Coordinates of C-alpha atoms and ligand atoms in Angstrom, one line a residue:
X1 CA 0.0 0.0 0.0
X2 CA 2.5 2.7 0.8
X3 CA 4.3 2.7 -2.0
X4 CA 1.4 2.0 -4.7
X5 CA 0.1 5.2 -6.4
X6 CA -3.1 4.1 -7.7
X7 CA -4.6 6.1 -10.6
X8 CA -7.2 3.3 -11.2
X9 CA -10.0 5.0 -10.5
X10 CA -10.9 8.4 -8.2
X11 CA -13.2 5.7 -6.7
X12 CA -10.4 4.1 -4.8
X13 CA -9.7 7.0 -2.3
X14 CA -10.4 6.1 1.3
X15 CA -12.4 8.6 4.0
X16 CA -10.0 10.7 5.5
X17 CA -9.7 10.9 9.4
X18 CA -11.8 13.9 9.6
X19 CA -14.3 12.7 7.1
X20 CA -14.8 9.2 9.5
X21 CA -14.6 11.3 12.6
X22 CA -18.0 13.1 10.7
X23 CA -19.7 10.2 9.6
X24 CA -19.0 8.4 13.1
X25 CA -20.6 11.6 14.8
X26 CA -23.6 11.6 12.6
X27 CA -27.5 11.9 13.6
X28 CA -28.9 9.7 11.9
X29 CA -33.0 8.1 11.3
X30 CA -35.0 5.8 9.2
X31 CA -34.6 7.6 5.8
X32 CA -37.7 6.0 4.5
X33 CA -40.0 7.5 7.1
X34 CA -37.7 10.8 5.8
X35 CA -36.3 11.0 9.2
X36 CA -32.9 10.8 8.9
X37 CA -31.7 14.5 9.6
X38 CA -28.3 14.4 7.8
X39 CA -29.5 12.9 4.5
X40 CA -32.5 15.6 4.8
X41 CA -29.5 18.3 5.3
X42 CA -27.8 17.1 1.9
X43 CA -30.8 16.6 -0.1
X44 CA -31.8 20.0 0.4
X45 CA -28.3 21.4 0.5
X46 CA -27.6 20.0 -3.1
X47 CA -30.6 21.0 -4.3
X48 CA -30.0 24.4 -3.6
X49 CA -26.6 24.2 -5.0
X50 CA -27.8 22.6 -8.1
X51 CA -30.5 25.0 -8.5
X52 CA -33.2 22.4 -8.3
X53 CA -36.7 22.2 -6.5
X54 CA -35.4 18.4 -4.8
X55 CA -32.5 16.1 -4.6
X56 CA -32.7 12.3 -3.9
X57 CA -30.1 9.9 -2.1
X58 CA -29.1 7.0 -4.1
X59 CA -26.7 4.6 -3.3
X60 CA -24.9 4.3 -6.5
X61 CA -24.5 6.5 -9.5
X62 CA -25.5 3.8 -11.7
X63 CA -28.9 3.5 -10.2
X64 CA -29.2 7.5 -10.0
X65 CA -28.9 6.9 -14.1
X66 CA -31.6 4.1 -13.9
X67 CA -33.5 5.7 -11.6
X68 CA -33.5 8.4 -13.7
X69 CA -34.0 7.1 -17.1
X70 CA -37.1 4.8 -15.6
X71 CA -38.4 8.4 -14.2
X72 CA -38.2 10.1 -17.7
X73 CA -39.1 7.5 -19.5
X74 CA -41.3 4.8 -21.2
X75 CA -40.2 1.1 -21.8
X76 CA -39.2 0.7 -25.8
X77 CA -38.7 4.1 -26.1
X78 CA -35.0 5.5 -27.6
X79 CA -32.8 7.8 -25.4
X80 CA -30.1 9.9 -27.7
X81 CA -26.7 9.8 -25.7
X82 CA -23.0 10.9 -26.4
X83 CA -21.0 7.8 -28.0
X84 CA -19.4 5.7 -25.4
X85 CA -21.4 6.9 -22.4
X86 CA -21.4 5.7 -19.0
X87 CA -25.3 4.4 -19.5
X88 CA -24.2 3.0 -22.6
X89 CA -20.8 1.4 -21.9
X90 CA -20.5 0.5 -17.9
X91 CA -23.5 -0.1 -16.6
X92 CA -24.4 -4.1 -18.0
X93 CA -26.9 -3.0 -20.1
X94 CA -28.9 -1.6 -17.2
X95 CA -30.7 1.1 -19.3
X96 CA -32.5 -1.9 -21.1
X97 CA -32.7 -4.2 -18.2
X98 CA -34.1 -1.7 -16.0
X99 CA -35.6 1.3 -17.8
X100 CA -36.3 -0.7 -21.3
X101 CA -35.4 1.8 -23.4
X102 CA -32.6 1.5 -26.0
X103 CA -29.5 3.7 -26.3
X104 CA -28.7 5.9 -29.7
X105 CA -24.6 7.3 -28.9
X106 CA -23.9 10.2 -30.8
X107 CA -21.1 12.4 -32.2
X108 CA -17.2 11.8 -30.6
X109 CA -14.6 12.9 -28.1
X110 CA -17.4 13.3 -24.9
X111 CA -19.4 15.8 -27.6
X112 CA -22.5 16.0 -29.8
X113 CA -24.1 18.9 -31.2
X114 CA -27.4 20.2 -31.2
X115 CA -27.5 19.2 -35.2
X116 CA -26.8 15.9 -34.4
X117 CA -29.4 15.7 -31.7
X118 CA -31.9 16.9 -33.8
X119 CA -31.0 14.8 -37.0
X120 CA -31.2 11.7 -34.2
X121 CA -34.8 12.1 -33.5
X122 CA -36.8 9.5 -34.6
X123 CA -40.0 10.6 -36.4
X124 CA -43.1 10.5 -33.8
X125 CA -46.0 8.3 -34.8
X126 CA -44.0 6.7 -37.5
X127 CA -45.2 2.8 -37.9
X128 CA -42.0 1.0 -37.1
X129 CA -40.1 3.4 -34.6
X130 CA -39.2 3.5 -31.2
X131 CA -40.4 7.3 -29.8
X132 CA -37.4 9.3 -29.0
X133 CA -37.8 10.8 -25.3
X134 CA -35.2 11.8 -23.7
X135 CA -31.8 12.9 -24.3
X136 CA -28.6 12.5 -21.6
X137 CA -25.5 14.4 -21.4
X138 CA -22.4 13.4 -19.8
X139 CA -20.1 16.1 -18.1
X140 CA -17.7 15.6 -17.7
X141 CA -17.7 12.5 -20.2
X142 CA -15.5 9.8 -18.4
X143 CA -14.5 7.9 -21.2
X144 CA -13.7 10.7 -23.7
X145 CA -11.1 11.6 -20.8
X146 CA -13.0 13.5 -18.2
X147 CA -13.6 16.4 -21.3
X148 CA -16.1 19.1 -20.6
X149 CA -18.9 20.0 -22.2
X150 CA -19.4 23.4 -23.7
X151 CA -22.0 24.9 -21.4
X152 CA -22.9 26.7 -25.0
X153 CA -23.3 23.9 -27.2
X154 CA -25.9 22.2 -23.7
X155 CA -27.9 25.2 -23.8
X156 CA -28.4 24.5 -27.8
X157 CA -28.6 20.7 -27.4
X158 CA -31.5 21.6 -24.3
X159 CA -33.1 24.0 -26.5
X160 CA -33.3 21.3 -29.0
X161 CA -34.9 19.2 -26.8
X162 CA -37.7 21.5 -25.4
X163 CA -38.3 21.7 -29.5
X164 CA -39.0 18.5 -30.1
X165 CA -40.4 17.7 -26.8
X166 CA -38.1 15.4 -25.5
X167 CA -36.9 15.1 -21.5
X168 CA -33.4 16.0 -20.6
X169 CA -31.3 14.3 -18.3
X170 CA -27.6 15.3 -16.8
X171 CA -25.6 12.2 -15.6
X172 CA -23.5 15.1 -13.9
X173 CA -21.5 12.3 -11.7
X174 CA -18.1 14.8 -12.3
X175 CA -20.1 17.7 -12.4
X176 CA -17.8 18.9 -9.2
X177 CA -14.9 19.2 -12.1
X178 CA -16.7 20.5 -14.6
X179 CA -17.7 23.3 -12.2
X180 CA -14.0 23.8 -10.9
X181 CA -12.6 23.5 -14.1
X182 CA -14.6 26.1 -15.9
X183 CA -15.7 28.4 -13.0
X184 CA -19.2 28.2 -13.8
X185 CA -21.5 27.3 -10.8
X186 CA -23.1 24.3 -10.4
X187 CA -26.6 25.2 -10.8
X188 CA -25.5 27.0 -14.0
X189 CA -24.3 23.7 -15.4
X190 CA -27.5 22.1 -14.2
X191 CA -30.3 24.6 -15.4
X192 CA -31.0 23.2 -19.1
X193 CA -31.8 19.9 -17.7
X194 CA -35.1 18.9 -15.7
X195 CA -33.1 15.8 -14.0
X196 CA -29.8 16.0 -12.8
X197 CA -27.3 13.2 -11.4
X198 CA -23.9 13.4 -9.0
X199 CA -21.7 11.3 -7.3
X200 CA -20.0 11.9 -3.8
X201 CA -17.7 8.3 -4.6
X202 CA -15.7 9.9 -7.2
X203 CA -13.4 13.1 -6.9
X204 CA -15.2 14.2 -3.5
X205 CA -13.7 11.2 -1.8
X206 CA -16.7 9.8 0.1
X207 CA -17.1 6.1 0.5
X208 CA -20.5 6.5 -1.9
X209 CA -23.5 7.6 -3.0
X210 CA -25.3 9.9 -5.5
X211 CA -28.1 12.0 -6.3
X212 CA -30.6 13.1 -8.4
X213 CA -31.9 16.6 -8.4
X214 CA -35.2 18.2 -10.2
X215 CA -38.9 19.7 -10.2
X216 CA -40.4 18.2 -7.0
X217 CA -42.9 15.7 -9.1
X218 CA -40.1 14.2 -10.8
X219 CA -38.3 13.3 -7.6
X220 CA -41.1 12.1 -6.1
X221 CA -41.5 10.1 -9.1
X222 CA -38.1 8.9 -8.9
X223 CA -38.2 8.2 -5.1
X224 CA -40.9 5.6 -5.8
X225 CA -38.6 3.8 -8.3
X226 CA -35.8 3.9 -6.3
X227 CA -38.0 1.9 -3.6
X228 CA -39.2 -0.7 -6.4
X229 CA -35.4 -1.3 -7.5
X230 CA -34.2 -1.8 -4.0
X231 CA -32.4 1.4 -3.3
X232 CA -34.1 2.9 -0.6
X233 CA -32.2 3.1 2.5
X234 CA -32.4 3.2 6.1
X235 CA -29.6 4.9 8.3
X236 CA -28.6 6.3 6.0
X237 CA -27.1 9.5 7.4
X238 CA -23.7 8.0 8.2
X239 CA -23.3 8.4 4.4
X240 CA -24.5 11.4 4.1
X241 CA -22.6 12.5 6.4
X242 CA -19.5 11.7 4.4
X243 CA -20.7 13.7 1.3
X244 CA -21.7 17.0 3.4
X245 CA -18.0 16.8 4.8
X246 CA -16.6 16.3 1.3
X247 CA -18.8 19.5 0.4
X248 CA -16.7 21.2 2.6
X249 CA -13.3 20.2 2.5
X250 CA -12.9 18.5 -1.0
X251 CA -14.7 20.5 -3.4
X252 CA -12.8 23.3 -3.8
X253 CA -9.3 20.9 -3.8
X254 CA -10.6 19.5 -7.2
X255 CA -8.4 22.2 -9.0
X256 CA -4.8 20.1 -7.5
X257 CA -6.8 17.0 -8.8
X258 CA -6.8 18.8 -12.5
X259 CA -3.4 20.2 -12.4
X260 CA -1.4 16.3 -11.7
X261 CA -3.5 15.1 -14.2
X262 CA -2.0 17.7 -16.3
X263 CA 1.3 16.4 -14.8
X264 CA 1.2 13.5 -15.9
X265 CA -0.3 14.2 -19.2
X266 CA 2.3 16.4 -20.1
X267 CA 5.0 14.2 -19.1
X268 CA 3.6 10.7 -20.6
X269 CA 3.0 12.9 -24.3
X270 CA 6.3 14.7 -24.4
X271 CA 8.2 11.4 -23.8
X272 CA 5.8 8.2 -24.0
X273 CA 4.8 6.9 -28.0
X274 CA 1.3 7.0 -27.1
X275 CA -1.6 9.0 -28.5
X276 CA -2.6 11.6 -26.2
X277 CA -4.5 14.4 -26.7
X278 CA -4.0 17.5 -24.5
X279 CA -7.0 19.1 -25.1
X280 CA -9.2 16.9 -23.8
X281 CA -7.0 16.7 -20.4
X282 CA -9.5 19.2 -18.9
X283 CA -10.0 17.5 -15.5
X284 CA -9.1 14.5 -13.2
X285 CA -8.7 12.0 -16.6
X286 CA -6.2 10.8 -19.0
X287 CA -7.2 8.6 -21.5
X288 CA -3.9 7.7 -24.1
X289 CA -4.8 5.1 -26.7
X290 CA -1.8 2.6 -27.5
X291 CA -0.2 2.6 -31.4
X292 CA -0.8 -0.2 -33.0
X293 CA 3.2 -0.4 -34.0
X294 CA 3.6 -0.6 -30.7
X295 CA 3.8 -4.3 -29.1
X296 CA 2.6 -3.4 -25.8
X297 CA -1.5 -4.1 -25.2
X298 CA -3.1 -1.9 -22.6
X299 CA -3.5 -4.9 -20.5
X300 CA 0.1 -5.6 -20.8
X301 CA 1.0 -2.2 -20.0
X302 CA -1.8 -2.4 -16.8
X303 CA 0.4 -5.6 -15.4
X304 CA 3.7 -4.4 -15.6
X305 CA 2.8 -1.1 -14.6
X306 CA 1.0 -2.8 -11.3
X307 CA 4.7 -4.2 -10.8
X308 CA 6.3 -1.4 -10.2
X309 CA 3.5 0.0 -8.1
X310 CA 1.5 1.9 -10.4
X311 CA -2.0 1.0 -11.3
X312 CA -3.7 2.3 -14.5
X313 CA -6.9 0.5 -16.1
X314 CA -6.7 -1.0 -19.5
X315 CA -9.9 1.2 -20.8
X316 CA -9.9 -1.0 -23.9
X317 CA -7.4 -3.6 -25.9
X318 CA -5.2 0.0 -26.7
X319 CA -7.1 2.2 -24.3
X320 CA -5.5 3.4 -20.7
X321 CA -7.0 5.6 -18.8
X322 CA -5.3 7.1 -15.4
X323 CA -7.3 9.5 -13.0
X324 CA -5.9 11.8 -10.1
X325 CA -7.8 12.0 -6.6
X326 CA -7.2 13.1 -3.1
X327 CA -5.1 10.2 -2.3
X328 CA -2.4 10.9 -4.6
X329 CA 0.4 13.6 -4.7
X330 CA 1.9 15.8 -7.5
X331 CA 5.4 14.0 -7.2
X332 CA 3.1 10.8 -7.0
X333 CA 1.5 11.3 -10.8
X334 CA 5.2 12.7 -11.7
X335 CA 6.8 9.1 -10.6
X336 CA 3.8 6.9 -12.4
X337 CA 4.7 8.9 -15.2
X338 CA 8.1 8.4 -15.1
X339 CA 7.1 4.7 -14.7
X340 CA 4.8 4.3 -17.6
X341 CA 7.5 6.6 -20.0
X342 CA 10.1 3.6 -19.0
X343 CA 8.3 0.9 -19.5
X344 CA 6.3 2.1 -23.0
X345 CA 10.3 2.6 -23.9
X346 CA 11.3 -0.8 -23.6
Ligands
PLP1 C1 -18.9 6.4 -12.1 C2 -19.9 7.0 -13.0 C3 -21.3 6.6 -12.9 C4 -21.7 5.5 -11.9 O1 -21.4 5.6 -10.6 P1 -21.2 4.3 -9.6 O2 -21.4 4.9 -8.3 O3 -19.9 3.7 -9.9 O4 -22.3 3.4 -9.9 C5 -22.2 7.2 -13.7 N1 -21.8 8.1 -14.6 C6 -20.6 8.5 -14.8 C7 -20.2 9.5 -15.8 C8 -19.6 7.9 -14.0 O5 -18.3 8.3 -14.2

């Protein structure tokens, strides 16, 4: 453990002293009787930073997204999504299993325009197509490499959707970075949409949970499915607890998080034969795709890098993708770089 720098994930940090010394201290009740006061305090406390009527607890960002999509919804209907999204690519199909709907990814790179949106709608009331309802955004996009999206080109994409009468959703689980990185507020960022989603488990540090913020009917909506797919809790304020602390002391911190990702960006494309974009190193990601000249596989490269202490996730066969969190240092991301440099050398 001491000497590992672990760039796996900004899932893997653990709760600081402070951040346990919170949760151990916290009043808690039976949240589903809406009793528990510290989950009450960061329901409403998010939805006032989000700019939103109501904010729901969930466990798990994946099932704020299927919450969410079963909320917005219809079964066989046809949600328009950014290629390689997380509702697309990591949740097992959940949007389908769950919701019922199918996914149509758009445009590249973490981006689609409003054009694209529009040209994606399926014609309503047409005999042999799925009805188009709702269209997600992803910010920042995790896969593309933690990219923000143009606060611009969402107000068009939003505007779009009001058009043509479809829902709009915000899987916002980085929204903390997007925020931080562009200086726009979060309930800026959150206005087009009528549901939005974050996530406490990632760059905030806490050991979990997420939540989903909207008009009061929607989130009473989507309080009832989160019942019916088991995600209602109990005492659930220990948790909360967690996240108000990381409101505190680990939001602001997120701009160290984007600068070593920069780090090591920088350092892996000035001396590493890997693709690498720096424009889309924005926040806490890198993503660098592996050449196929070269005879290391990202898996490959994953392994050896794990024995010398550094851990990166094969993304895909070429794919890596590294991200920076509270638990590791400048120097840290400097070293894995040096690391990763050595052994894409040899
Ligand atoms: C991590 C993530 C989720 C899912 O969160 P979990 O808590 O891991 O289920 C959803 N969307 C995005 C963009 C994510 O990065």
């Amino acid at each position: 453990m001491t000497d590992r720098i672990d760039l796996r994930s900004d899932t893997v940090t653990q709760p600081t002293a402070a951040m346990r010394a919170a949760m151990a201290a916290a009043p808690v009740g039976d949240d589903q009787y809406g009793e528990d006061p510290s989950t009450n305090r960061l329901q409403a406390r998010c939805a006032e930073l989000l700019g939103k009527e109501a904010a729901l607890w969930l466990p798990t960002g994946t099932l704020a997204n299927q919450v969410a999509l079963r909320t917005l919804t219809r079964p066989g209907d046809e949600v328009v999504a950014c290629r390689e999204s997380h509702a697309a690519w990591h949740e097992l199909g959940g949007a389908a299993a769950n919701a019922g709907v199918q996914i149509h990814e758009i445009g590249q790179g973490g981006r689609f325009s409003a054009d694209e949106l529009r040209a994606a709608v399926k014609p309503r009331n047409f005999a042999i197509f799925p009805t188009t309802t709702l269209v997600e955004v992803e910010n920042t996009h995790n896969r593309a490499g933690g990219v923000v999206v143009p606060q611009p080109e969402v107000l068009r994409i939003c505007a779009v959707a009001r058009e043509m009468g479809l829902a709009t959703f915000l899987d916002g689980a980085r929204l903390w970075n997007a925020s931080v990185a562009t200086g726009l507020p979060l309930h800026e960022l959150a206005a087009p949409f009528e549901l939005v989603a974050v996530a406490f488990s990632k760059g905030l540090g806490a050991p979990g949970g997420s939540l989903l913020a909207g008009p009061k009917a929607l989130i009473a909506a989507a309080d009832r499915h989160r019942r019916r797919m088991g995600g209602a809790m109990r005492q659930n304020g220990i948790f909360a607890a967690a996240a108000l602390h990381a409101l505190d002391h680990h939001l602001d911190r997120l701009a160290e998080d984007h600068a070593n990702a920069r780090v090591l960006a920088e350092a892996l494309a000035a001396a590493a034969p890997v693709q690498l974009d720096l424009a889309t190193v924005q926040t806490n990601i890198v993503v660098f795709h592996l050449p196929a000249a070269l005879p290391l596989d990202a898996p490959t490269l994953s392994e050896r890098a794990r024995e010398r202490g550094v851990l990166v996730n094969a993304f895909g066969a070429r794919t890596v993708r590294a991200v920076t969190h509270l638990d590791v240092t400048r120097a840290q991301c400097a070293r894995a770089a040096a690391v990763l440099v050595e052994l894409l050398a040899a």
